[in-house]
PDB file of C-alpha atoms in Angstrom:
ATOM      1  CA  UNK A  25      -0.097   2.964  47.542  1.00  0.00           C
ATOM      2  CA  UNK A  26      -3.322   3.095  45.549  1.00  0.00           C
ATOM      3  CA  UNK A  27      -1.721   5.443  42.990  1.00  0.00           C
ATOM      4  CA  UNK A  28       1.293   3.155  42.629  1.00  0.00           C
ATOM      5  CA  UNK A  29      -0.913   0.107  42.172  1.00  0.00           C
ATOM      6  CA  UNK A  30      -2.899   1.895  39.452  1.00  0.00           C
ATOM      7  CA  UNK A  31       0.355   2.830  37.691  1.00  0.00           C
ATOM      8  CA  UNK A  32       1.672  -0.734  37.901  1.00  0.00           C
ATOM      9  CA  UNK A  33      -1.593  -2.099  36.499  1.00  0.00           C
ATOM     10  CA  UNK A  34      -1.426   0.333  33.594  1.00  0.00           C
ATOM     11  CA  UNK A  35       2.169  -0.572  32.841  1.00  0.00           C
ATOM     12  CA  UNK A  36       1.322  -4.280  32.980  1.00  0.00           C
ATOM     13  CA  UNK A  37      -1.667  -3.732  30.701  1.00  0.00           C
ATOM     14  CA  UNK A  38       0.424  -1.761  28.217  1.00  0.00           C
ATOM     15  CA  UNK A  39       3.092  -4.468  28.098  1.00  0.00           C
ATOM     16  CA  UNK A  40       0.472  -7.194  27.696  1.00  0.00           C
ATOM     17  CA  UNK A  41      -1.172  -5.236  24.873  1.00  0.00           C
ATOM     18  CA  UNK A  42       2.159  -4.955  23.080  1.00  0.00           C
ATOM     19  CA  UNK A  43       2.776  -8.692  23.420  1.00  0.00           C
ATOM     20  CA  UNK A  44      -0.699  -9.494  22.106  1.00  0.00           C
ATOM     21  CA  UNK A  45      -0.133  -7.200  19.115  1.00  0.00           C
ATOM     22  CA  UNK A  46       3.241  -8.878  18.509  1.00  0.00           C
ATOM     23  CA  UNK A  47       1.452 -12.236  18.487  1.00  0.00           C
ATOM     24  CA  UNK A  48      -0.706 -10.889  15.645  1.00  0.00           C
ATOM     25  CA  UNK A  49       2.411  -9.945  13.696  1.00  0.00           C
ATOM     26  CA  UNK A  50       3.876 -13.419  14.184  1.00  0.00           C
ATOM     27  CA  UNK A  51       0.595 -15.014  13.103  1.00  0.00           C
ATOM     28  CA  UNK A  52       0.607 -12.896   9.949  1.00  0.00           C
ATOM     29  CA  UNK A  53       4.204 -13.834   9.105  1.00  0.00           C
ATOM     30  CA  UNK A  54       3.431 -17.518   9.657  1.00  0.00           C
ATOM     31  CA  UNK A  55       0.442 -17.311   7.306  1.00  0.00           C
ATOM     32  CA  UNK A  56       2.534 -15.475   4.749  1.00  0.00           C
ATOM     33  CA  UNK A  57       5.230 -18.149   4.823  1.00  0.00           C
ATOM     34  CA  UNK A  58       2.661 -20.762   3.782  1.00  0.00           C
ATOM     35  CA  UNK A  59       2.657 -19.186   0.313  1.00  0.00           C
ATOM     36  CA  UNK A  60       6.458 -19.216  -0.101  1.00  0.00           C
ATOM     37  CA  UNK A  61       6.401 -21.541  -3.102  1.00  0.00           C
ATOM     38  CA  UNK A  62       3.572 -19.801  -4.940  1.00  0.00           C
ATOM     39  CA  UNK A  63       4.514 -18.183  -8.253  1.00  0.00           C
ATOM     40  CA  UNK A  64       1.841 -15.494  -7.858  1.00  0.00           C
ATOM     41  CA  UNK A  65       0.061 -13.536  -5.122  1.00  0.00           C
ATOM     42  CA  UNK A  66      -3.633 -12.691  -5.267  1.00  0.00           C
ATOM     43  CA  UNK A  67      -6.391 -11.233  -3.117  1.00  0.00           C
ATOM     44  CA  UNK A  68      -8.107 -14.573  -2.475  1.00  0.00           C
ATOM     45  CA  UNK A  69      -5.090 -16.130  -0.764  1.00  0.00           C
ATOM     46  CA  UNK A  70      -5.058 -16.742   2.980  1.00  0.00           C
ATOM     47  CA  UNK A  71      -2.673 -13.876   3.772  1.00  0.00           C
ATOM     48  CA  UNK A  72      -5.005 -11.316   2.143  1.00  0.00           C
ATOM     49  CA  UNK A  73      -8.473 -12.013   3.500  1.00  0.00           C
ATOM     50  CA  UNK A  74      -8.953 -14.707   6.138  1.00  0.00           C
ATOM     51  CA  UNK A  75     -11.193 -13.817   9.127  1.00  0.00           C
ATOM     52  CA  UNK A  76     -10.758 -17.299  10.615  1.00  0.00           C
ATOM     53  CA  UNK A  77      -7.042 -16.625  11.076  1.00  0.00           C
ATOM     54  CA  UNK A  78      -6.973 -12.865  11.659  1.00  0.00           C
ATOM     55  CA  UNK A  79     -10.271 -11.683  13.193  1.00  0.00           C
ATOM     56  CA  UNK A  80     -10.512 -11.370  16.997  1.00  0.00           C
ATOM     57  CA  UNK A  81      -8.087 -14.166  17.802  1.00  0.00           C
ATOM     58  CA  UNK A  82      -8.010 -14.816  21.550  1.00  0.00           C
ATOM     59  CA  UNK A  83      -4.640 -14.430  23.231  1.00  0.00           C
ATOM     60  CA  UNK A  84      -4.574 -14.765  27.021  1.00  0.00           C
ATOM     61  CA  UNK A  85      -7.179 -12.386  28.419  1.00  0.00           C
ATOM     62  CA  UNK A  86      -7.150 -10.279  25.269  1.00  0.00           C
ATOM     63  CA  UNK A  87      -7.410 -10.647  21.522  1.00  0.00           C
ATOM     64  CA  UNK A  88      -5.831  -9.404  18.323  1.00  0.00           C
ATOM     65  CA  UNK A  89      -7.029  -8.700  14.808  1.00  0.00           C
ATOM     66  CA  UNK A  90      -4.858  -8.253  11.722  1.00  0.00           C
ATOM     67  CA  UNK A  91      -6.881  -6.006   9.439  1.00  0.00           C
ATOM     68  CA  UNK A  92      -6.928  -3.170   6.933  1.00  0.00           C
ATOM     69  CA  UNK A  93      -9.420  -0.869   5.240  1.00  0.00           C
ATOM     70  CA  UNK A  94     -10.212  -1.691   1.641  1.00  0.00           C
ATOM     71  CA  UNK A  95     -12.212   0.323  -0.890  1.00  0.00           C
ATOM     72  CA  UNK A  96     -14.526  -2.035  -2.783  1.00  0.00           C
ATOM     73  CA  UNK A  97     -14.090  -1.179  -6.465  1.00  0.00           C
ATOM     74  CA  UNK A  98     -17.613  -2.361  -7.318  1.00  0.00           C
ATOM     75  CA  UNK A  99     -19.630  -0.690  -4.563  1.00  0.00           C
ATOM     76  CA  UNK A 100     -17.342   2.224  -3.722  1.00  0.00           C
ATOM     77  CA  UNK A 101     -17.813   1.342  -0.026  1.00  0.00           C
ATOM     78  CA  UNK A 102     -14.848   1.115   2.338  1.00  0.00           C
ATOM     79  CA  UNK A 103     -14.692  -2.328   3.946  1.00  0.00           C
ATOM     80  CA  UNK A 104     -12.670  -3.876   6.747  1.00  0.00           C
ATOM     81  CA  UNK A 105     -10.738  -6.951   5.671  1.00  0.00           C
ATOM     82  CA  UNK A 106      -8.734  -9.307   7.822  1.00  0.00           C
ATOM     83  CA  UNK A 107      -5.270  -9.990   6.492  1.00  0.00           C
ATOM     84  CA  UNK A 108      -2.181  -8.272   5.104  1.00  0.00           C
ATOM     85  CA  UNK A 109      -1.615  -5.669   2.377  1.00  0.00           C
ATOM     86  CA  UNK A 110       1.061  -6.352  -0.211  1.00  0.00           C
ATOM     87  CA  UNK A 111       3.169  -3.288  -0.976  1.00  0.00           C
ATOM     88  CA  UNK A 112       3.352  -4.243  -4.658  1.00  0.00           C
ATOM     89  CA  UNK A 113      -0.247  -3.121  -5.123  1.00  0.00           C
ATOM     90  CA  UNK A 114       1.030   0.465  -4.660  1.00  0.00           C
ATOM     91  CA  UNK A 115       3.128   3.015  -6.565  1.00  0.00           C
ATOM     92  CA  UNK A 116       6.715   3.155  -5.304  1.00  0.00           C
ATOM     93  CA  UNK A 117       7.653   6.810  -4.749  1.00  0.00           C
ATOM     94  CA  UNK A 118      11.342   6.034  -5.146  1.00  0.00           C
ATOM     95  CA  UNK A 119      10.924   4.273  -8.493  1.00  0.00           C
ATOM     96  CA  UNK A 120       7.909   5.715 -10.352  1.00  0.00           C
ATOM     97  CA  UNK A 121       8.239   8.140 -13.242  1.00  0.00           C
ATOM     98  CA  UNK A 122       6.979  11.710 -12.899  1.00  0.00           C
ATOM     99  CA  UNK A 123       4.010  11.056 -15.231  1.00  0.00           C
ATOM    100  CA  UNK A 124       2.885   8.056 -13.173  1.00  0.00           C
ATOM    101  CA  UNK A 125       3.000  10.023  -9.933  1.00  0.00           C
ATOM    102  CA  UNK A 126       1.147  12.912 -11.576  1.00  0.00           C
ATOM    103  CA  UNK A 127      -1.638  10.651 -12.850  1.00  0.00           C
ATOM    104  CA  UNK A 128      -2.050   9.035  -9.429  1.00  0.00           C
ATOM    105  CA  UNK A 129      -2.287  12.434  -7.751  1.00  0.00           C
ATOM    106  CA  UNK A 130      -4.966  13.539 -10.200  1.00  0.00           C
ATOM    107  CA  UNK A 131      -6.926  10.306  -9.737  1.00  0.00           C
ATOM    108  CA  UNK A 132      -7.075  10.263  -5.930  1.00  0.00           C
ATOM    109  CA  UNK A 133      -7.134  14.006  -5.142  1.00  0.00           C
ATOM    110  CA  UNK A 134      -9.031  17.066  -6.339  1.00  0.00           C
ATOM    111  CA  UNK A 135      -5.938  18.742  -7.764  1.00  0.00           C
ATOM    112  CA  UNK A 136      -6.009  20.073 -11.302  1.00  0.00           C
ATOM    113  CA  UNK A 137      -3.548  18.969 -13.978  1.00  0.00           C
ATOM    114  CA  UNK A 138      -1.050  21.792 -13.413  1.00  0.00           C
ATOM    115  CA  UNK A 139      -1.176  21.416  -9.620  1.00  0.00           C
ATOM    116  CA  UNK A 140      -0.648  17.654  -9.847  1.00  0.00           C
ATOM    117  CA  UNK A 141       2.267  18.168 -12.224  1.00  0.00           C
ATOM    118  CA  UNK A 142       3.890  20.665  -9.846  1.00  0.00           C
ATOM    119  CA  UNK A 143       3.557  18.294  -6.890  1.00  0.00           C
ATOM    120  CA  UNK A 144       4.818  15.289  -8.867  1.00  0.00           C
ATOM    121  CA  UNK A 145       7.819  17.319 -10.069  1.00  0.00           C
ATOM    122  CA  UNK A 146       8.604  18.428  -6.519  1.00  0.00           C
ATOM    123  CA  UNK A 147       8.473  14.783  -5.358  1.00  0.00           C
ATOM    124  CA  UNK A 148      10.912  13.722  -8.080  1.00  0.00           C
ATOM    125  CA  UNK A 149      13.182  16.713  -7.325  1.00  0.00           C
ATOM    126  CA  UNK A 150      13.241  15.741  -3.648  1.00  0.00           C
ATOM    127  CA  UNK A 151      14.437  12.202  -4.338  1.00  0.00           C
ATOM    128  CA  UNK A 152      16.789  12.725  -7.309  1.00  0.00           C
ATOM    129  CA  UNK A 153      20.501  13.368  -6.778  1.00  0.00           C
ATOM    130  CA  UNK A 154      20.872  16.501  -8.922  1.00  0.00           C
ATOM    131  CA  UNK A 155      19.988  20.146  -8.347  1.00  0.00           C
ATOM    132  CA  UNK A 156      18.100  20.612 -11.601  1.00  0.00           C
ATOM    133  CA  UNK A 157      14.345  21.149 -11.676  1.00  0.00           C
ATOM    134  CA  UNK A 158      12.279  18.358 -13.243  1.00  0.00           C
ATOM    135  CA  UNK A 159      10.110  20.978 -14.925  1.00  0.00           C
ATOM    136  CA  UNK A 160      10.970  24.675 -15.493  1.00  0.00           C
ATOM    137  CA  UNK A 161       8.277  25.885 -13.087  1.00  0.00           C
ATOM    138  CA  UNK A 162       6.600  24.094 -10.202  1.00  0.00           C
ATOM    139  CA  UNK A 163       9.342  21.776  -8.999  1.00  0.00           C
ATOM    140  CA  UNK A 164      11.574  22.500  -6.019  1.00  0.00           C
ATOM    141  CA  UNK A 165      15.273  22.172  -5.265  1.00  0.00           C
ATOM    142  CA  UNK A 166      17.571  23.745  -2.635  1.00  0.00           C
ATOM    143  CA  UNK A 167      16.872  27.331  -3.717  1.00  0.00           C
ATOM    144  CA  UNK A 168      13.169  27.052  -2.874  1.00  0.00           C
ATOM    145  CA  UNK A 169      13.635  25.289   0.489  1.00  0.00           C
ATOM    146  CA  UNK A 170      16.425  27.697   1.518  1.00  0.00           C
ATOM    147  CA  UNK A 171      13.980  30.580   1.161  1.00  0.00           C
ATOM    148  CA  UNK A 172      11.448  29.189   3.639  1.00  0.00           C
ATOM    149  CA  UNK A 173      10.997  30.820   7.086  1.00  0.00           C
ATOM    150  CA  UNK A 174      12.598  27.674   8.549  1.00  0.00           C
ATOM    151  CA  UNK A 175      14.988  26.710   5.744  1.00  0.00           C
ATOM    152  CA  UNK A 176      16.298  23.244   4.915  1.00  0.00           C
ATOM    153  CA  UNK A 177      17.803  21.495   1.898  1.00  0.00           C
ATOM    154  CA  UNK A 178      16.221  19.243  -0.673  1.00  0.00           C
ATOM    155  CA  UNK A 179      17.074  15.696   0.354  1.00  0.00           C
ATOM    156  CA  UNK A 180      18.386  14.510  -3.033  1.00  0.00           C
ATOM    157  CA  UNK A 181      17.966  10.912  -1.917  1.00  0.00           C
ATOM    158  CA  UNK A 182      15.271   8.263  -1.622  1.00  0.00           C
ATOM    159  CA  UNK A 183      12.282   8.605   0.667  1.00  0.00           C
ATOM    160  CA  UNK A 184      12.751   6.678   3.913  1.00  0.00           C
ATOM    161  CA  UNK A 185       9.230   7.153   5.341  1.00  0.00           C
ATOM    162  CA  UNK A 186       5.996   8.198   3.632  1.00  0.00           C
ATOM    163  CA  UNK A 187       5.532  11.140   6.033  1.00  0.00           C
ATOM    164  CA  UNK A 188       8.686  12.650   4.562  1.00  0.00           C
ATOM    165  CA  UNK A 189       6.380  13.864   1.788  1.00  0.00           C
ATOM    166  CA  UNK A 190       5.197  16.613   4.142  1.00  0.00           C
ATOM    167  CA  UNK A 191       8.595  18.293   3.635  1.00  0.00           C
ATOM    168  CA  UNK A 192       8.009  18.470  -0.130  1.00  0.00           C
ATOM    169  CA  UNK A 193       6.741  21.641  -1.769  1.00  0.00           C
ATOM    170  CA  UNK A 194       2.981  21.684  -2.524  1.00  0.00           C
ATOM    171  CA  UNK A 195       2.280  18.726  -0.200  1.00  0.00           C
ATOM    172  CA  UNK A 196      -0.014  18.969   2.830  1.00  0.00           C
ATOM    173  CA  UNK A 197      -1.678  16.537   5.244  1.00  0.00           C
ATOM    174  CA  UNK A 198      -4.975  16.512   3.353  1.00  0.00           C
ATOM    175  CA  UNK A 199      -3.314  15.448   0.100  1.00  0.00           C
ATOM    176  CA  UNK A 200      -1.138  12.896   1.893  1.00  0.00           C
ATOM    177  CA  UNK A 201      -4.182  11.313   3.556  1.00  0.00           C
ATOM    178  CA  UNK A 202      -5.697  10.739   0.114  1.00  0.00           C
ATOM    179  CA  UNK A 203      -2.463   9.369  -1.349  1.00  0.00           C
ATOM    180  CA  UNK A 204      -1.079   7.213   1.439  1.00  0.00           C
ATOM    181  CA  UNK A 205      -3.031   4.028   0.643  1.00  0.00           C
ATOM    182  CA  UNK A 206      -1.697   4.007  -2.916  1.00  0.00           C
ATOM    183  CA  UNK A 207       2.001   4.783  -2.383  1.00  0.00           C
ATOM    184  CA  UNK A 208       4.909   2.928  -0.826  1.00  0.00           C
ATOM    185  CA  UNK A 209       8.668   2.950  -0.430  1.00  0.00           C
ATOM    186  CA  UNK A 210       8.950  -0.766   0.353  1.00  0.00           C
ATOM    187  CA  UNK A 211       7.940  -2.521  -2.866  1.00  0.00           C
ATOM    188  CA  UNK A 212      10.253  -3.975  -5.499  1.00  0.00           C
ATOM    189  CA  UNK A 213       9.059  -1.239  -7.849  1.00  0.00           C
ATOM    190  CA  UNK A 214       6.772  -3.504  -9.880  1.00  0.00           C
ATOM    191  CA  UNK A 215       2.978  -3.448  -9.668  1.00  0.00           C
ATOM    192  CA  UNK A 216       1.189  -6.733  -8.961  1.00  0.00           C
ATOM    193  CA  UNK A 217      -1.655  -6.857 -11.498  1.00  0.00           C
ATOM    194  CA  UNK A 218      -3.453  -9.418  -9.298  1.00  0.00           C
ATOM    195  CA  UNK A 219      -3.779  -7.045  -6.344  1.00  0.00           C
ATOM    196  CA  UNK A 220      -3.448  -3.439  -7.605  1.00  0.00           C
ATOM    197  CA  UNK A 221      -6.594  -1.310  -7.139  1.00  0.00           C
ATOM    198  CA  UNK A 222      -8.247   0.594  -9.958  1.00  0.00           C
ATOM    199  CA  UNK A 223      -6.524   3.865  -9.041  1.00  0.00           C
ATOM    200  CA  UNK A 224      -3.047   2.372  -9.373  1.00  0.00           C
ATOM    201  CA  UNK A 225      -3.809   0.605 -12.659  1.00  0.00           C
ATOM    202  CA  UNK A 226      -5.131   3.878 -14.083  1.00  0.00           C
ATOM    203  CA  UNK A 227      -1.960   5.630 -12.920  1.00  0.00           C
ATOM    204  CA  UNK A 228       0.001   3.209 -15.129  1.00  0.00           C
ATOM    205  CA  UNK A 229      -1.718   4.906 -18.086  1.00  0.00           C
ATOM    206  CA  UNK A 230      -4.155   2.084 -18.797  1.00  0.00           C
ATOM    207  CA  UNK A 231      -7.540   3.136 -20.167  1.00  0.00           C
ATOM    208  CA  UNK A 232     -10.543   2.881 -17.838  1.00  0.00           C
ATOM    209  CA  UNK A 233     -12.224   0.249 -20.032  1.00  0.00           C
ATOM    210  CA  UNK A 234      -9.156  -1.980 -19.884  1.00  0.00           C
ATOM    211  CA  UNK A 235      -8.830  -1.533 -16.121  1.00  0.00           C
ATOM    212  CA  UNK A 236     -12.493  -2.544 -15.741  1.00  0.00           C
ATOM    213  CA  UNK A 237     -11.789  -5.702 -17.757  1.00  0.00           C
ATOM    214  CA  UNK A 238      -8.825  -6.571 -15.517  1.00  0.00           C
ATOM    215  CA  UNK A 239     -10.806  -6.112 -12.303  1.00  0.00           C
ATOM    216  CA  UNK A 240     -13.836  -7.962 -13.701  1.00  0.00           C
ATOM    217  CA  UNK A 241     -11.536 -10.840 -14.657  1.00  0.00           C
ATOM    218  CA  UNK A 242     -10.090 -10.908 -11.143  1.00  0.00           C
ATOM    219  CA  UNK A 243     -13.554 -10.949  -9.516  1.00  0.00           C
ATOM    220  CA  UNK A 244     -14.598 -14.212 -11.166  1.00  0.00           C
ATOM    221  CA  UNK A 245     -18.150 -15.460 -11.615  1.00  0.00           C
ATOM    222  CA  UNK A 246     -19.536 -14.062  -8.357  1.00  0.00           C
ATOM    223  CA  UNK A 247     -18.261 -10.593  -9.348  1.00  0.00           C
ATOM    224  CA  UNK A 248     -16.776 -10.179  -5.863  1.00  0.00           C
ATOM    225  CA  UNK A 249     -13.058  -9.744  -5.413  1.00  0.00           C
ATOM    226  CA  UNK A 250     -11.108 -11.735  -2.825  1.00  0.00           C
ATOM    227  CA  UNK A 251     -13.293 -14.848  -2.938  1.00  0.00           C
ATOM    228  CA  UNK A 252     -12.559 -18.464  -3.830  1.00  0.00           C
ATOM    229  CA  UNK A 253     -13.650 -18.218  -7.475  1.00  0.00           C
ATOM    230  CA  UNK A 254     -11.344 -15.302  -8.339  1.00  0.00           C
ATOM    231  CA  UNK A 255      -9.424 -15.538 -11.592  1.00  0.00           C
ATOM    232  CA  UNK A 256      -5.679 -15.061 -11.237  1.00  0.00           C
ATOM    233  CA  UNK A 257      -2.969 -13.999 -13.660  1.00  0.00           C
ATOM    234  CA  UNK A 258      -0.511 -16.866 -13.233  1.00  0.00           C
ATOM    235  CA  UNK A 259       2.519 -15.255 -14.916  1.00  0.00           C
ATOM    236  CA  UNK A 260       3.409 -12.032 -16.711  1.00  0.00           C
ATOM    237  CA  UNK A 261       3.883 -13.876 -19.991  1.00  0.00           C
ATOM    238  CA  UNK A 262       0.271 -15.117 -19.834  1.00  0.00           C
ATOM    239  CA  UNK A 263      -1.467 -11.860 -18.832  1.00  0.00           C
ATOM    240  CA  UNK A 264      -2.644 -10.977 -22.334  1.00  0.00           C
ATOM    241  CA  UNK A 265      -3.625 -14.547 -23.191  1.00  0.00           C
ATOM    242  CA  UNK A 266      -5.566 -15.151 -19.975  1.00  0.00           C
ATOM    243  CA  UNK A 267      -7.388 -11.823 -20.160  1.00  0.00           C
ATOM    244  CA  UNK A 268      -8.170 -12.314 -23.877  1.00  0.00           C
ATOM    245  CA  UNK A 269      -9.893 -15.597 -23.085  1.00  0.00           C
ATOM    246  CA  UNK A 270     -12.196 -13.740 -20.687  1.00  0.00           C
ATOM    247  CA  UNK A 271     -12.756 -10.411 -22.494  1.00  0.00           C
ATOM    248  CA  UNK A 272     -12.334  -9.079 -26.003  1.00  0.00           C
ATOM    249  CA  UNK A 273      -9.221  -6.905 -26.144  1.00  0.00           C
ATOM    250  CA  UNK A 274      -8.623  -4.240 -28.752  1.00  0.00           C
ATOM    251  CA  UNK A 275      -5.221  -3.965 -30.468  1.00  0.00           C
ATOM    252  CA  UNK A 276      -4.584  -0.815 -28.409  1.00  0.00           C
ATOM    253  CA  UNK A 277      -5.323  -2.613 -25.129  1.00  0.00           C
ATOM    254  CA  UNK A 278      -3.042  -5.491 -26.075  1.00  0.00           C
ATOM    255  CA  UNK A 279      -0.322  -3.005 -26.970  1.00  0.00           C
ATOM    256  CA  UNK A 280      -0.702  -1.199 -23.620  1.00  0.00           C
ATOM    257  CA  UNK A 281      -0.402  -4.429 -21.640  1.00  0.00           C
ATOM    258  CA  UNK A 282       2.560  -5.656 -23.676  1.00  0.00           C
ATOM    259  CA  UNK A 283       4.317  -2.333 -23.122  1.00  0.00           C
ATOM    260  CA  UNK A 284       3.973  -2.627 -19.339  1.00  0.00           C
ATOM    261  CA  UNK A 285       5.101  -6.253 -19.429  1.00  0.00           C
ATOM    262  CA  UNK A 286       8.156  -5.612 -21.610  1.00  0.00           C
ATOM    263  CA  UNK A 287       9.080  -2.585 -19.497  1.00  0.00           C
ATOM    264  CA  UNK A 288       9.047  -4.716 -16.356  1.00  0.00           C
ATOM    265  CA  UNK A 289       6.482  -2.449 -14.705  1.00  0.00           C
ATOM    266  CA  UNK A 290       3.924  -5.118 -13.801  1.00  0.00           C
ATOM    267  CA  UNK A 291       4.231  -8.554 -12.261  1.00  0.00           C
ATOM    268  CA  UNK A 292       1.954 -11.189 -10.727  1.00  0.00           C
ATOM    269  CA  UNK A 293       3.686 -11.580  -7.364  1.00  0.00           C
ATOM    270  CA  UNK A 294       4.603  -9.545  -4.298  1.00  0.00           C
ATOM    271  CA  UNK A 295       7.656  -9.419  -2.053  1.00  0.00           C
ATOM    272  CA  UNK A 296       6.760  -7.080   0.821  1.00  0.00           C
ATOM    273  CA  UNK A 297       3.690  -6.858   3.034  1.00  0.00           C
ATOM    274  CA  UNK A 298       2.170  -4.437   5.547  1.00  0.00           C
ATOM    275  CA  UNK A 299       0.788  -5.852   8.792  1.00  0.00           C
ATOM    276  CA  UNK A 300      -1.587  -3.906  11.025  1.00  0.00           C
ATOM    277  CA  UNK A 301      -2.064  -5.864  14.233  1.00  0.00           C
ATOM    278  CA  UNK A 302      -4.625  -4.407  16.655  1.00  0.00           C
ATOM    279  CA  UNK A 303      -4.674  -5.731  20.235  1.00  0.00           C
ATOM    280  CA  UNK A 304      -7.522  -5.334  22.739  1.00  0.00           C
ATOM    281  CA  UNK A 305      -7.349  -5.953  26.482  1.00  0.00           C
ATOM    282  CA  UNK A 306      -9.604  -4.613  29.265  1.00  0.00           C
ATOM    283  CA  UNK A 307     -11.199  -2.018  26.950  1.00  0.00           C
ATOM    284  CA  UNK A 308      -7.769  -0.743  25.935  1.00  0.00           C
ATOM    285  CA  UNK A 309      -6.431  -0.851  22.384  1.00  0.00           C
ATOM    286  CA  UNK A 310      -2.915  -0.898  20.976  1.00  0.00           C
ATOM    287  CA  UNK A 311      -1.586  -1.501  17.499  1.00  0.00           C
ATOM    288  CA  UNK A 312       1.594  -2.392  15.653  1.00  0.00           C
ATOM    289  CA  UNK A 313       2.007  -1.280  12.053  1.00  0.00           C
ATOM    290  CA  UNK A 314       4.938  -2.910  10.314  1.00  0.00           C
ATOM    291  CA  UNK A 315       6.232  -3.951   6.902  1.00  0.00           C
ATOM    292  CA  UNK A 316       7.913  -7.319   6.402  1.00  0.00           C
ATOM    293  CA  UNK A 317       9.441  -9.098   3.462  1.00  0.00           C
ATOM    294  CA  UNK A 318       8.562 -12.590   2.278  1.00  0.00           C
ATOM    295  CA  UNK A 319      10.896 -14.210   4.810  1.00  0.00           C
ATOM    296  CA  UNK A 320       9.471 -12.225   7.710  1.00  0.00           C
ATOM    297  CA  UNK A 321      12.334  -9.736   8.016  1.00  0.00           C
ATOM    298  CA  UNK A 322      11.156  -6.437   9.515  1.00  0.00           C
ATOM    299  CA  UNK A 323      11.519  -3.436   7.182  1.00  0.00           C
ATOM    300  CA  UNK A 324       9.479  -0.971   9.238  1.00  0.00           C
ATOM    301  CA  UNK A 325       7.990  -1.041  12.750  1.00  0.00           C
ATOM    302  CA  UNK A 326       5.690   1.381  14.587  1.00  0.00           C
ATOM    303  CA  UNK A 327       3.802   0.936  17.846  1.00  0.00           C
ATOM    304  CA  UNK A 328       0.822   2.964  19.019  1.00  0.00           C
TER     305      UNK A 328
END
């Protein structure tokens, strides 16, 4: 009887933890919906960093927190923030060009130029619908995967989960761990200049000096991002004008920004958001990691 009671208590606790974590997801969606009419999305909005709404919120006998790890671009220190992550701050693996993926790999990993190019080519080969190599050497199509000890075919279709990268030639868990915070499959393909980290902006082939100007502009007078005095790019058509009023831009920097704008690569808003809801009850922890769109529709859901 004692063993059965212990089992029942554990099952009850697990179910309660899941419900508490679900409450965190619903809270996040509700907060997100408050910004429905906004023409832009930025790091100082309530969905992005709001401890009052997302940090250790009591629910029954437990509590939930909606949080994520964030690398402070000024201090280089990883911080814990309470809110959601927009997917448009990341590079979309299903949309990005080979050169963009290669630059991102070089920025966030220790791979050399040729190694990064090989991996980027293999990623593009995995998702494209043809059987031709993206580069003469280094990529991978069916012929390479068929020769493995446990053979399989190149997918020749879009990535459905990030972990699918582990099937791609040259990829391993160590590289994926360094990449995963900067890549997505859920964005609209555009990069939100209001929220993208330094690594992603550099991957768009912007010079480091220009990226520093963008992030400094976003930080505002207190030089701290995600605070009330942040400056915000209000529309794509005003990016150059608004940044020029804050920093001197060279003709080359203006040209680089205009190229990204005219190509439709950058925007000032986001459509999809990742929610990490962590529940605690009786010294036990459970979490839900999901991606939702602006209306709260679930695009991805994982429980742990």
